[in-house]
């Protein structure tokens, strides 16, 4: 990453992100192999502020994920996406496929939030909340508990087959598999009531799809967090590839202060390194050893960097031991590093036009979604014309059109629904026009609409159904349709 050549703030622009891997070299036959064998990483444990934040996020996300399906609301699971019944329950909300717009709104908000956080603070999502990071952290913790710290793990992998090795490896994989299956079970619990699912597991009565999804999600967790780890971020995740389009010189990123750190080199604690013309970096490589993607942040911003801050924590520990000021590796902006800005100055510069645009759009969409949810009528009606007979003549020359109304009760109480119709002279309902709909139930009702003979010209006439609840005056809606008068 190059610094601005002068003291002025350069215009915001996309910043280059380099790949850490060296360019492949041609072999004897002149061919360049694009295959690169991956080296197993043994991230060293680290403690510090960013590590605490990462673990706080691990706890929060996992308590939410594993705890949410166990919550009860109105004698049912509080959060349940019942695909079979086509109903989504989110605490007091009951959503139907017709409410898809809210899901769209939620996705737009998530995407915009990602853009906003990335523009302000880089890969916050990747470093702290992405499931890949979170589960890798958990799996790594299990691995450390069973196989030991970095050096012990490396020794174990290099050692020959022994009872201890088989025992430790088997124990680790057993715990990983059990944890993954529990994760798969919880995931399916968002789509099938968890208590039913638990009973089905206990009686070995799981359905084929439930077995498939528990195993699939469990396998994905085990494979991605246990085996693939940083390779998911490096080779599979598309987000790493387009992040550079959202970064600029005022984006907070984990940065190595090259001006302060170089020239690097080993030295004793008591040595006056500045007098010897050295930088603050003691070249201990701890920042590389703790990195979950195995890169060296001193080479500049690389697309493999997930912004977890582990290297900053490790370096701060080294700086403390050497008696140097902390922050050789820190969250900073390119402009901040180049011009020696304080944190307050960097935050002021973070409020740039693109960030304000993101914030404005985000606030507008959130407000629109909240208002729309607040004003939402918890009753849905689909009016479907009887395709078999558009219009027909019945007794006394009256003209009849038949409609099927699908009434969806999106509340969790019984609703006595009454239907009336208007729009034409003499238009009346010649069939049952009231129906009781149970909580969250969908009921179909066939309505026969009639007009007296000669009361309307041949053709199609707009009419309006008025649907209202007798239990709650606030639940009412109008649906438009047409009445056909034949020639
Ligand atoms: S941890 Fe700090 S001092 Fe050690 S090599 Fe990395 S940047 Fe240099
Ligand atoms: S370079 Fe630092 S911030 Fe980036 S992934 Fe590695 S440890 Fe995390």
PDB file of N, CA and C in Angstrom, residues 266-276 278 322 324:
ATOM      1  N   UNK A 266      16.041  -7.753  15.006  1.00  0.00           N
ATOM      2  CA  UNK A 266      16.126  -8.189  16.399  1.00  0.00           C
ATOM      3  C   UNK A 266      17.084  -7.278  17.153  1.00  0.00           C
ATOM      4  N   UNK A 267      16.802  -7.090  18.437  1.00  0.00           N
ATOM      5  CA  UNK A 267      17.671  -6.270  19.288  1.00  0.00           C
ATOM      6  C   UNK A 267      17.327  -6.570  20.743  1.00  0.00           C
ATOM      7  N   UNK A 268      18.226  -6.211  21.636  1.00  0.00           N
ATOM      8  CA  UNK A 268      17.976  -6.385  23.059  1.00  0.00           C
ATOM      9  C   UNK A 268      17.022  -5.313  23.556  1.00  0.00           C
ATOM     10  N   UNK A 269      16.432  -5.585  24.722  1.00  0.00           N
ATOM     11  CA  UNK A 269      15.438  -4.661  25.259  1.00  0.00           C
ATOM     12  C   UNK A 269      16.052  -3.307  25.613  1.00  0.00           C
ATOM     13  N   UNK A 270      17.314  -3.362  26.020  1.00  0.00           N
ATOM     14  CA  UNK A 270      17.930  -2.116  26.509  1.00  0.00           C
ATOM     15  C   UNK A 270      18.592  -1.305  25.389  1.00  0.00           C
ATOM     16  N   UNK A 271      18.620  -1.855  24.205  1.00  0.00           N
ATOM     17  CA  UNK A 271      19.304  -1.175  23.097  1.00  0.00           C
ATOM     18  C   UNK A 271      18.513   0.067  22.662  1.00  0.00           C
ATOM     19  N   UNK A 272      19.249   1.165  22.409  1.00  0.00           N
ATOM     20  CA  UNK A 272      18.596   2.361  21.875  1.00  0.00           C
ATOM     21  C   UNK A 272      18.483   2.178  20.359  1.00  0.00           C
ATOM     22  N   UNK A 273      17.356   1.603  19.958  1.00  0.00           N
ATOM     23  CA  UNK A 273      17.233   1.212  18.548  1.00  0.00           C
ATOM     24  C   UNK A 273      17.193   2.416  17.618  1.00  0.00           C
ATOM     25  N   UNK A 274      16.667   3.533  18.114  1.00  0.00           N
ATOM     26  CA  UNK A 274      16.590   4.717  17.241  1.00  0.00           C
ATOM     27  C   UNK A 274      18.001   5.243  16.944  1.00  0.00           C
ATOM     28  N   UNK A 275      18.860   5.180  17.974  1.00  0.00           N
ATOM     29  CA  UNK A 275      20.233   5.634  17.775  1.00  0.00           C
ATOM     30  C   UNK A 275      20.945   4.751  16.745  1.00  0.00           C
ATOM     31  N   UNK A 276      20.508   3.475  16.699  1.00  0.00           N
ATOM     32  CA  UNK A 276      21.133   2.555  15.724  1.00  0.00           C
ATOM     33  C   UNK A 276      20.448   2.609  14.362  1.00  0.00           C
ATOM     34  N   UNK A 278      17.284   1.923  13.744  1.00  0.00           N
ATOM     35  CA  UNK A 278      16.312   0.845  13.531  1.00  0.00           C
ATOM     36  C   UNK A 278      14.897   1.343  13.798  1.00  0.00           C
ATOM     37  N   UNK A 322       8.815  -4.783  25.287  1.00  0.00           N
ATOM     38  CA  UNK A 322      10.013  -4.026  24.908  1.00  0.00           C
ATOM     39  C   UNK A 322      10.019  -2.628  25.530  1.00  0.00           C
ATOM     40  N   UNK A 324       8.061  -0.220  24.436  1.00  0.00           N
ATOM     41  CA  UNK A 324       7.783   0.745  23.365  1.00  0.00           C
ATOM     42  C   UNK A 324       6.298   1.139  23.420  1.00  0.00           C
TER      43      UNK A 324
END
